[in-house]
XYZ file of C-alpha atoms in Angstrom:
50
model
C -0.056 -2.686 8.578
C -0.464 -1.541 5.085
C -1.294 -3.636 2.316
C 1.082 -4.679 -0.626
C -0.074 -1.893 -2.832
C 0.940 0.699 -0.477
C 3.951 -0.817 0.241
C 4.938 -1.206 -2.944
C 4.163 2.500 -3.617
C 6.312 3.899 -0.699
C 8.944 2.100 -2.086
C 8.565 2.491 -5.630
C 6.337 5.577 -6.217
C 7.128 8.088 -3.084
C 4.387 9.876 -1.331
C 0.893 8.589 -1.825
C -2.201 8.914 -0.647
C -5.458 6.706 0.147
C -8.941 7.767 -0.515
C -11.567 5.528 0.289
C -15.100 6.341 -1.030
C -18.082 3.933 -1.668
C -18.657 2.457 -5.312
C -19.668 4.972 -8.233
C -20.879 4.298 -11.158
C -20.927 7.535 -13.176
C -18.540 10.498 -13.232
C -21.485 12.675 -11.509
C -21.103 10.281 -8.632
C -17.538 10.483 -8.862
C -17.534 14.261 -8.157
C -19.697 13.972 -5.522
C -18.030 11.031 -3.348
C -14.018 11.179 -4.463
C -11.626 14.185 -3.265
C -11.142 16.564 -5.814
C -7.507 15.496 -7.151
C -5.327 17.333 -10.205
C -5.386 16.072 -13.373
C -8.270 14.401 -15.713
C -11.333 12.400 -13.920
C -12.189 9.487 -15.911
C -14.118 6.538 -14.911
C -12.891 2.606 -15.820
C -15.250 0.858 -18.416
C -15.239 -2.762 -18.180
C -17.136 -4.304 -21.000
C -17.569 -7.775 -21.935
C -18.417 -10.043 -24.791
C -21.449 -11.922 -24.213
């Protein structure tokens, strides 16, 4: 069964896709593990104050 994401998606957004890949933590790991896609990569930055 799919999650609520995806079904949320199919409903919402059309066609999708899901591409699981282990945890990177640079954009040259990026490349390497996730499917090349269109568009711009970029890489979330979560920062906190400490």
């Amino acid at each position: 069964m799919p999650n609520p994401l995806s079904r949320w998606l199919a409903s919402n957004a059309g066609d999708h896709t899901l591409d699981e890949h282990p945890a990177v933590h640079t954009i040259a790991e990026a490349l390497i593990h996730v499917p090349a896609m269109p568009g711009l990569m970029v890489k979330n930055l979560f920062v906190r104050d400490e």
